[in-house]
Tab-separated table of C-alpha atoms in Angstrom:
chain	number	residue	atom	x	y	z
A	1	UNK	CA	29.253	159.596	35.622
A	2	UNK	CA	30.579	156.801	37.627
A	3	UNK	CA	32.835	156.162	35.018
A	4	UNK	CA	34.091	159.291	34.687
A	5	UNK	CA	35.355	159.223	38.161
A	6	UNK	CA	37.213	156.428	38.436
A	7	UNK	CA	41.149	157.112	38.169
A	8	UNK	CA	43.443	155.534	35.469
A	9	UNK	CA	45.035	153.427	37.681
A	10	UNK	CA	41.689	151.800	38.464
A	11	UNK	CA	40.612	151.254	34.792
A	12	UNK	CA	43.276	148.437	34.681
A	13	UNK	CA	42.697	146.517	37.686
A	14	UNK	CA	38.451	147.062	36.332
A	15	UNK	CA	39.665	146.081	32.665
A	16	UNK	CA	42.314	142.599	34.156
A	17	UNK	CA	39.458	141.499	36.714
A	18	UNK	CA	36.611	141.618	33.561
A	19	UNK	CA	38.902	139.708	31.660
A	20	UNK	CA	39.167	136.619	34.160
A	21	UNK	CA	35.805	136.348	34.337
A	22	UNK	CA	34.724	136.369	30.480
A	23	UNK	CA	37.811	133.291	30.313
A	24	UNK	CA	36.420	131.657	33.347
A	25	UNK	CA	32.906	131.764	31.547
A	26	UNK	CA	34.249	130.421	28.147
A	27	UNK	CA	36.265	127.411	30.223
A	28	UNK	CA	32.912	126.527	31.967
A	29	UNK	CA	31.239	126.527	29.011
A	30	UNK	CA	33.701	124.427	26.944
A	31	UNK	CA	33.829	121.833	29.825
A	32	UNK	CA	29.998	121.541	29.759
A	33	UNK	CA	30.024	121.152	25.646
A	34	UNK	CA	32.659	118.562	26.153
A	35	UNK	CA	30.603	116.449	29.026
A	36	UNK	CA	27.449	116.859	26.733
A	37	UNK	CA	29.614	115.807	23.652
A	38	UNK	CA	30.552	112.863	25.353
A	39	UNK	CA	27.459	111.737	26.694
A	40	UNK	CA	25.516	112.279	23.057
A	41	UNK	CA	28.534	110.184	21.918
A	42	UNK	CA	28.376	107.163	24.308
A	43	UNK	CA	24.530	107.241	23.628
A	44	UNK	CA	25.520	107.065	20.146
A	45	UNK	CA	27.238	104.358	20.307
A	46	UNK	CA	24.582	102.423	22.000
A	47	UNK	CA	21.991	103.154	19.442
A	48	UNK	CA	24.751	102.402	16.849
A	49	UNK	CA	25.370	99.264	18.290
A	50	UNK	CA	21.412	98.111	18.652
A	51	UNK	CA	20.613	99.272	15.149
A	52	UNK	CA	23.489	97.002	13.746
A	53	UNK	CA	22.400	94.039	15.696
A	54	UNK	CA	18.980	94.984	14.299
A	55	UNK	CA	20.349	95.155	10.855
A	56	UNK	CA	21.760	91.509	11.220
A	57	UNK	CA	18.180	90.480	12.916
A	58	UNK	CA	19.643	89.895	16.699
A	59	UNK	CA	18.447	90.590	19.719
A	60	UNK	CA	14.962	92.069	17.612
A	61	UNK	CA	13.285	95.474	19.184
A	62	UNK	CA	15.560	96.606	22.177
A	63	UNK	CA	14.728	99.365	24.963
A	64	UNK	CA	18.083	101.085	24.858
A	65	UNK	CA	17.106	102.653	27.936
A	66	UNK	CA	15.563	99.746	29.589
A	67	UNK	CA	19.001	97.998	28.335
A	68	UNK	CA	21.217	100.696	29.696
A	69	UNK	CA	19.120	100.973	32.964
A	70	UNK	CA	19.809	97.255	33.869
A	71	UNK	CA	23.668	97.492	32.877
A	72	UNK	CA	24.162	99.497	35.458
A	73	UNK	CA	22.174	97.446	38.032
A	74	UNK	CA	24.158	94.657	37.915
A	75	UNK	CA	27.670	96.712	37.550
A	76	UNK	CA	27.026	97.738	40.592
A	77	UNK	CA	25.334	94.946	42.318
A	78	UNK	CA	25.531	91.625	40.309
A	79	UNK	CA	22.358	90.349	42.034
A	80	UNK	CA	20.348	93.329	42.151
A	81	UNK	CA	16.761	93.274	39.921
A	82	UNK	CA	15.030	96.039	38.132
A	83	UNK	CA	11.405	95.073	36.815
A	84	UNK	CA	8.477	96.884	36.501
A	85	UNK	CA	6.344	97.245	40.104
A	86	UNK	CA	4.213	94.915	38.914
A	87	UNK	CA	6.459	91.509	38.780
A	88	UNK	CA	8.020	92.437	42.417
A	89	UNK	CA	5.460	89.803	44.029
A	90	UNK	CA	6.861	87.258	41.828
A	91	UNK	CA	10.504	87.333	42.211
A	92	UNK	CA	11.148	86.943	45.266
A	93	UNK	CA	11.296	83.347	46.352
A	94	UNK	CA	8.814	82.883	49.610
A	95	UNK	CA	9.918	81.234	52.272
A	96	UNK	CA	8.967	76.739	52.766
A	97	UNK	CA	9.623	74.669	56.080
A	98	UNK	CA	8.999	70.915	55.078
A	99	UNK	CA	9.980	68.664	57.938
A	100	UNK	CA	10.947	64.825	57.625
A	101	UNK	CA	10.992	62.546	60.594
A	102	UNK	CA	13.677	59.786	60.724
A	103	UNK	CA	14.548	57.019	62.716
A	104	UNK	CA	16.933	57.360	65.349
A	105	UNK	CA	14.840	60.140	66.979
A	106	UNK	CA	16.136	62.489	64.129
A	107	UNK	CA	14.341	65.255	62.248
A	108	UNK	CA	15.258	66.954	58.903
A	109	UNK	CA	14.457	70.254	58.098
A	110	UNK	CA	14.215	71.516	54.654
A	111	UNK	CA	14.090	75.825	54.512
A	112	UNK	CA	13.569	77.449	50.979
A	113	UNK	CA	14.506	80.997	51.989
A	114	UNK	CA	14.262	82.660	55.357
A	115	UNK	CA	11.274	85.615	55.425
A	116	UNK	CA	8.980	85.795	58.544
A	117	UNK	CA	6.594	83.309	58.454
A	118	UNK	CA	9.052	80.522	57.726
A	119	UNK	CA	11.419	81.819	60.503
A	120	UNK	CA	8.403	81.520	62.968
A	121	UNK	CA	7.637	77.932	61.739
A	122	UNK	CA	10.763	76.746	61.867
A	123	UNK	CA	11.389	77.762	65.520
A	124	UNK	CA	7.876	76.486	66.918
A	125	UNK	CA	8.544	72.984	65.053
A	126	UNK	CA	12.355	72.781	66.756
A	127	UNK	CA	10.529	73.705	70.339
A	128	UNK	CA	8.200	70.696	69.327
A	129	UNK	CA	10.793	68.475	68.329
A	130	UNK	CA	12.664	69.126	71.844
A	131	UNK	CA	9.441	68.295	73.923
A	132	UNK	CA	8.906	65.606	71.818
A	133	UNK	CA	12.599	63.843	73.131
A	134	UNK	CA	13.833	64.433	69.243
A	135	UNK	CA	17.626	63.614	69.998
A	136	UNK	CA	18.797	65.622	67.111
A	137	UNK	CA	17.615	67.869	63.680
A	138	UNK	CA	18.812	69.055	60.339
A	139	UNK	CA	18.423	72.308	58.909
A	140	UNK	CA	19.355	72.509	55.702
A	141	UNK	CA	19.771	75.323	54.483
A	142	UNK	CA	21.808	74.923	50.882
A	143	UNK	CA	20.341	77.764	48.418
A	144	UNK	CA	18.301	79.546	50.957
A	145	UNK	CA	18.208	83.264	51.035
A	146	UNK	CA	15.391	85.591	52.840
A	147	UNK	CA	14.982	89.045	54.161
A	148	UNK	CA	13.509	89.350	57.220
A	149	UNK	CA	15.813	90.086	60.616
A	150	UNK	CA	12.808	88.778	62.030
A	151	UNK	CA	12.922	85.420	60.886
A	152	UNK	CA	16.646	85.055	61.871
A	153	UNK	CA	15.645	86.160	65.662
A	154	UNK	CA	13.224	83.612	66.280
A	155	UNK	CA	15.235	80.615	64.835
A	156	UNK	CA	18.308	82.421	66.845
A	157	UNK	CA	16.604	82.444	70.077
A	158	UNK	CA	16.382	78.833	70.012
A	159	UNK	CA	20.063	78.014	70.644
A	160	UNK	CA	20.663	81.375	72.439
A	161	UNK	CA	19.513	82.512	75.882
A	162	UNK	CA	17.588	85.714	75.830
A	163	UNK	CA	18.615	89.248	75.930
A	164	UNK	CA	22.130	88.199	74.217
A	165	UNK	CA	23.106	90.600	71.191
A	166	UNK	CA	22.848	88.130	68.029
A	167	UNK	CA	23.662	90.730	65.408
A	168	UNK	CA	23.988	94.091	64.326
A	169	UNK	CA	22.418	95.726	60.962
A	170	UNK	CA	23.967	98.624	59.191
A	171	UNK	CA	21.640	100.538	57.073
A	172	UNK	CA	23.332	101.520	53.423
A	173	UNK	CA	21.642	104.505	53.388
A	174	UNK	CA	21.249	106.138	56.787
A	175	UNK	CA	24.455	104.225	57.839
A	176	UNK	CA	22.474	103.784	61.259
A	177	UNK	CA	23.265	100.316	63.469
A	178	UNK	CA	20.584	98.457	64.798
A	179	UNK	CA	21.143	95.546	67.340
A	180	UNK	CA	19.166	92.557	67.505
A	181	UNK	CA	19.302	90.331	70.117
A	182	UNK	CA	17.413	86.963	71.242
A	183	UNK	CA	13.873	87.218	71.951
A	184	UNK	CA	13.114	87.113	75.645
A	185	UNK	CA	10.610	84.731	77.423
A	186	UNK	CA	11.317	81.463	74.645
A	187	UNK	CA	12.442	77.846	75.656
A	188	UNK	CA	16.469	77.226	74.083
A	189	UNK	CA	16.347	73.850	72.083
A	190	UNK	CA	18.823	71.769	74.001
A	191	UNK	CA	19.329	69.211	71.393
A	192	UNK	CA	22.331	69.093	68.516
A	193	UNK	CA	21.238	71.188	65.004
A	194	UNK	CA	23.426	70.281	62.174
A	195	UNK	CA	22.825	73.541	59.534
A	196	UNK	CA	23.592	72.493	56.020
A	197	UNK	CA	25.182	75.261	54.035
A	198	UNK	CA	26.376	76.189	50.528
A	199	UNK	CA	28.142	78.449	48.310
A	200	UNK	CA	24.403	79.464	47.068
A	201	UNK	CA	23.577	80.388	51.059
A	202	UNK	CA	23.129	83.931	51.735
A	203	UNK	CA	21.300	87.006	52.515
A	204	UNK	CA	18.734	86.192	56.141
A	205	UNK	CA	20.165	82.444	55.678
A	206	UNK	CA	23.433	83.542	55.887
A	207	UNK	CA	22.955	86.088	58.657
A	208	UNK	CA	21.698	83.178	61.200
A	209	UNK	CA	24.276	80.535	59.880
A	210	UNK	CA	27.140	83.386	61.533
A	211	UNK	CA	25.254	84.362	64.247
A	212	UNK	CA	24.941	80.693	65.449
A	213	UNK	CA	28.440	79.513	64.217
A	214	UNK	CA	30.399	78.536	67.282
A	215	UNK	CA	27.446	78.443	69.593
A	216	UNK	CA	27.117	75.103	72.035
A	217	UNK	CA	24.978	72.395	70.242
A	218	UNK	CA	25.250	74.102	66.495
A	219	UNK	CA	27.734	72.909	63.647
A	220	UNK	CA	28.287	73.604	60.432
A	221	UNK	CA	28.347	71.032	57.895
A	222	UNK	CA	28.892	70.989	53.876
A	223	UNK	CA	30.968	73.893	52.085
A	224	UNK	CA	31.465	77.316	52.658
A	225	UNK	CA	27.956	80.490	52.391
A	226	UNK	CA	28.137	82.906	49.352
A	227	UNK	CA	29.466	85.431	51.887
A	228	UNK	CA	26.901	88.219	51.424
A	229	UNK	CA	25.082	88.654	55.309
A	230	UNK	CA	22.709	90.951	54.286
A	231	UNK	CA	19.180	92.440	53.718
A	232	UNK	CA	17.449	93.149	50.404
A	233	UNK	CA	14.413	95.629	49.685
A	234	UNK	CA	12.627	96.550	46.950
A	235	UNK	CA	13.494	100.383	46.152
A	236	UNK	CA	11.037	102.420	43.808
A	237	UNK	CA	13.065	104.050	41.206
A	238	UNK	CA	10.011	105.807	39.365
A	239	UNK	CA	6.208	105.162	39.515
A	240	UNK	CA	6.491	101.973	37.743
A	241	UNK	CA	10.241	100.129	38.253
A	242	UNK	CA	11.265	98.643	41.152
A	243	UNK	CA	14.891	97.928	42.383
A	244	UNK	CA	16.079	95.299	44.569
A	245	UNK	CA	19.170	96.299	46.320
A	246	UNK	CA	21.254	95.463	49.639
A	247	UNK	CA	19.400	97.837	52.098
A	248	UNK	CA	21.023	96.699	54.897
A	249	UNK	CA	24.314	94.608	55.810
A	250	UNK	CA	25.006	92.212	59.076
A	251	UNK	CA	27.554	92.993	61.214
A	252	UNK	CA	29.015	91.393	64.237
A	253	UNK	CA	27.893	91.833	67.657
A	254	UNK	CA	31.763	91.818	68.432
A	255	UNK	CA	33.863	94.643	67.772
A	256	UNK	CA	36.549	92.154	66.833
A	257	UNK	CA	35.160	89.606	64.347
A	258	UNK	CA	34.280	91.152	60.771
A	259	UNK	CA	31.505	89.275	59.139
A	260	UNK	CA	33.727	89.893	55.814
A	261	UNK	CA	33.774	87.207	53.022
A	262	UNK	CA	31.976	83.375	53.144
A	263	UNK	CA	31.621	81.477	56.526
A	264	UNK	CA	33.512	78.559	56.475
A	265	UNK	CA	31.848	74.797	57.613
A	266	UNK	CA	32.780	73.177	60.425
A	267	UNK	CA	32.763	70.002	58.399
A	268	UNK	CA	33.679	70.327	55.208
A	269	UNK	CA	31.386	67.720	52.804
A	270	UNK	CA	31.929	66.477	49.811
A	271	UNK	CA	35.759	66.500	50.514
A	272	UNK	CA	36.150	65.577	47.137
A	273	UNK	CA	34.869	63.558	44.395
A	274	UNK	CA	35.565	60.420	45.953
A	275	UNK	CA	33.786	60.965	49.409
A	276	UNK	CA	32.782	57.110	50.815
A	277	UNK	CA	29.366	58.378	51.706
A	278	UNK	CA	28.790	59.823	47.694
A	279	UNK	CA	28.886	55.957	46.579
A	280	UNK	CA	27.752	54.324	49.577
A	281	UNK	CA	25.592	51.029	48.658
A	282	UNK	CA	22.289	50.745	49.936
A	283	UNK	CA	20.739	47.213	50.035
A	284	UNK	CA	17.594	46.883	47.978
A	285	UNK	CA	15.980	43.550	48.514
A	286	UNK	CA	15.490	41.668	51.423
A	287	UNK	CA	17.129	38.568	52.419
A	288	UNK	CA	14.318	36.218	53.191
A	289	UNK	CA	16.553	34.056	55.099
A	290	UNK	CA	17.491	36.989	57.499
A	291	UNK	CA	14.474	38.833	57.676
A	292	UNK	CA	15.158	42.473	59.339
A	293	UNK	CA	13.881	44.342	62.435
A	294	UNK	CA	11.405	47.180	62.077
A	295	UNK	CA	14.163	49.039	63.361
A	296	UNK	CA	16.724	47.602	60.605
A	297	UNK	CA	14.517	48.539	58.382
A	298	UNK	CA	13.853	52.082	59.247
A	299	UNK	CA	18.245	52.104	59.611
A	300	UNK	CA	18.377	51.285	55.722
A	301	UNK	CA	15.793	53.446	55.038
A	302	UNK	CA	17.687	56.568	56.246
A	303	UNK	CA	20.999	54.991	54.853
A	304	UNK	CA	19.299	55.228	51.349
A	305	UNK	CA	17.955	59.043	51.929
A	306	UNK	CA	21.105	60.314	52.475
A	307	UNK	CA	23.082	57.682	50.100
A	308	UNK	CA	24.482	60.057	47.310
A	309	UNK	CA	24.330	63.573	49.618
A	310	UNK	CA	27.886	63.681	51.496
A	311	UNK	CA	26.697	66.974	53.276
A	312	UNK	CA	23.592	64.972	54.467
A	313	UNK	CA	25.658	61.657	54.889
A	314	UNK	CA	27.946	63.754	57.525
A	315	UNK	CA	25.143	65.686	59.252
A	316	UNK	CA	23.518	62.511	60.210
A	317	UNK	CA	26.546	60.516	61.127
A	318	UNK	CA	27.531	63.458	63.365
A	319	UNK	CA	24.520	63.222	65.381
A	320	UNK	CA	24.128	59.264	65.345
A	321	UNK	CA	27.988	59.109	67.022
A	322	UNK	CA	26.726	62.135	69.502
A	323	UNK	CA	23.427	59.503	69.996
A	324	UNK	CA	26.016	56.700	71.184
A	325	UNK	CA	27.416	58.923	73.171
A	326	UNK	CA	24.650	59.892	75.385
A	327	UNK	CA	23.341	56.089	75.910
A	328	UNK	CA	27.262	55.512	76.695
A	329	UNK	CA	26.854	58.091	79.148
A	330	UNK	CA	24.037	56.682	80.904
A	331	UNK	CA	21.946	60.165	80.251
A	332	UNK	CA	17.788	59.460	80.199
A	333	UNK	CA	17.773	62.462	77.955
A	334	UNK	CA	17.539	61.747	74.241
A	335	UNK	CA	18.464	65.293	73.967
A	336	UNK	CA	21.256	65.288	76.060
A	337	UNK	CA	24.021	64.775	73.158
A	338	UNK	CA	24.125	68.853	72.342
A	339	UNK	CA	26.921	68.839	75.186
A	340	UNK	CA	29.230	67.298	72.782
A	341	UNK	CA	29.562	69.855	70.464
């Protein structure tokens, strides 16, 4: 009936208008063919390409999922990790503070990776060390990583006074900013920290090494950090993989600095392959016609520990020269040599 009512100028615009959308159905539906064709053909490839390699016995059974899965990973993020849930406890490297004493009043720090408790033991050892008259310390920090914000607080709140905004973190998914700032209530460490970096420093280690770059008493020494300030998580992709990705990146407090690319030494060590402090000679026997000092002796023993480590070798020589300095000065304060830097 409706039909019949409809005038003959109105079948046309009724029959033109049906006709668009039948074509815009078949496009839609070639485009979706096309997308699946091309999927079905890249995962043919794949399995092509595993079943040859299988053929000419290499590589044995592959996942070509699992395979596929962990391609994209590390397109995306070269140091991201996918493993099942149950191996998450066991790749990430925990966080060690072994601490040396030295003569000279010095202290060296070694730090495996910056996560909370190592962050907390490393800044209630310095606050020992400085009521303990140590005139100077080492942190090295080569090949450290970590992930706690924490960690890089309390260490931070050592050189800088409290309430003073350290660093900001940008979350990759919310895109949300949180400040962090020293903790309040803590004694600063008055005395000189040399923080030994490398192009294997990153992540929480890297985060504190540009927060306290610059600051009075702090200086850089050996070669320049991976350049990735940031946080890693792990991220459950289904009920049994895990994925460790950059959850959150470091920014600086200062509108004006960009945290972007590696953070560059102070003092740059090895300068090359002929630094003097690489091949420096090390007495090993006495001479029993000038028999040493306790003190000459504990002198050749640090000489020898940092013999062969040009990082080390300039660390230490930084912070002997800032020793002269304060018993030049006529200070009483074996800490006292921090106002030199």
């Amino acid at each position: 009936w409706r039909l019949t009512r409809i005038q003959p100028e109105s079948w046309t615009v009724h029959i033109i208008w049906g006709l668009k959308r039948v074509l815009t159905a078949i496009v839609m539906v070639a485009f979706v063919s096309t997308g699946a064709r091309s999927v079905a053909a890249g995962d043919s490839v794949l399995d092509r390409l595993v079943s040859v390699l299988q053929e000419y016995s290499v590589g044995g059974t592959v996942d070509v999922g699992q395979v596929a899965s962990k391609a994209v990973v590390r397109t995306v993020d070269s140091e991201a990790s996918l493993v099942p849930l149950n191996m998450t406890n066991g790749m990430v490297r925990a966080g060690e503070v072994s601490r040396e004493a030295w003569s000279e009043g010095l202290a060296y720090y070694r730090v495996t990776s910056l996560d909370a408790p190592a962050g907390r033991e490393l800044a209630l050892r310095l606050r020992d060390d400085m009521s303990n008259c140590v005139s100077g310390a080492v942190v090295d920090l080569r090949d450290a990583g970590g992930d706690s914000a924490d960690a890089v607080v309390a260490v931070a709140s050592c050189v800088v006074p409290p309430g003073i905004e350290l660093f900001r973190l940008r979350h990759q998914r919310s895109h949300a900013v949180t400040s962090c700032a020293s903790a309040s209530n803590v004694t600063q460490v008055a005395m000189p920290l040399m923080l030994i970096v490398n192009s294997m420093t990153s992540d929480a280690a890297e985060i504190l090494v540009r927060t306290l770059k610059g600051r009075k008493g702090v200086m850089l020494v050996g070669g320049s950090t991976r350049g990735r300030a940031c946080l890693r998580e792990w991220v459950l992709v289904t009920s049994n993989l895990c994925v460790r990705l950059v959850t959150q990146v470091a920014e600086s407090p200062m509108p004006d600095v960009a945290w972007t690319g590696a953070a560059m030494p102070d003092v740059v060590s090895p300068r090359g392959a002929s630094d003097s402090i690489a091949v420096a000679e090390v007495p090993t026997k006495d001479d029993p016609d000038k028999p040493l000092s306790e003190r000459a002796k504990a002198d050749r023993e640090l000489m020898r520990r940092v013999s062969g480590d040009p990082a080390l070798g300039r660390a230490v020589d930084v912070l002997l020269g800032l020793r002269i300095l304060t018993y030049a000065s006529g200070s009483t304060n074996a800490s006292a040599g921090s106002a030199g830097l």
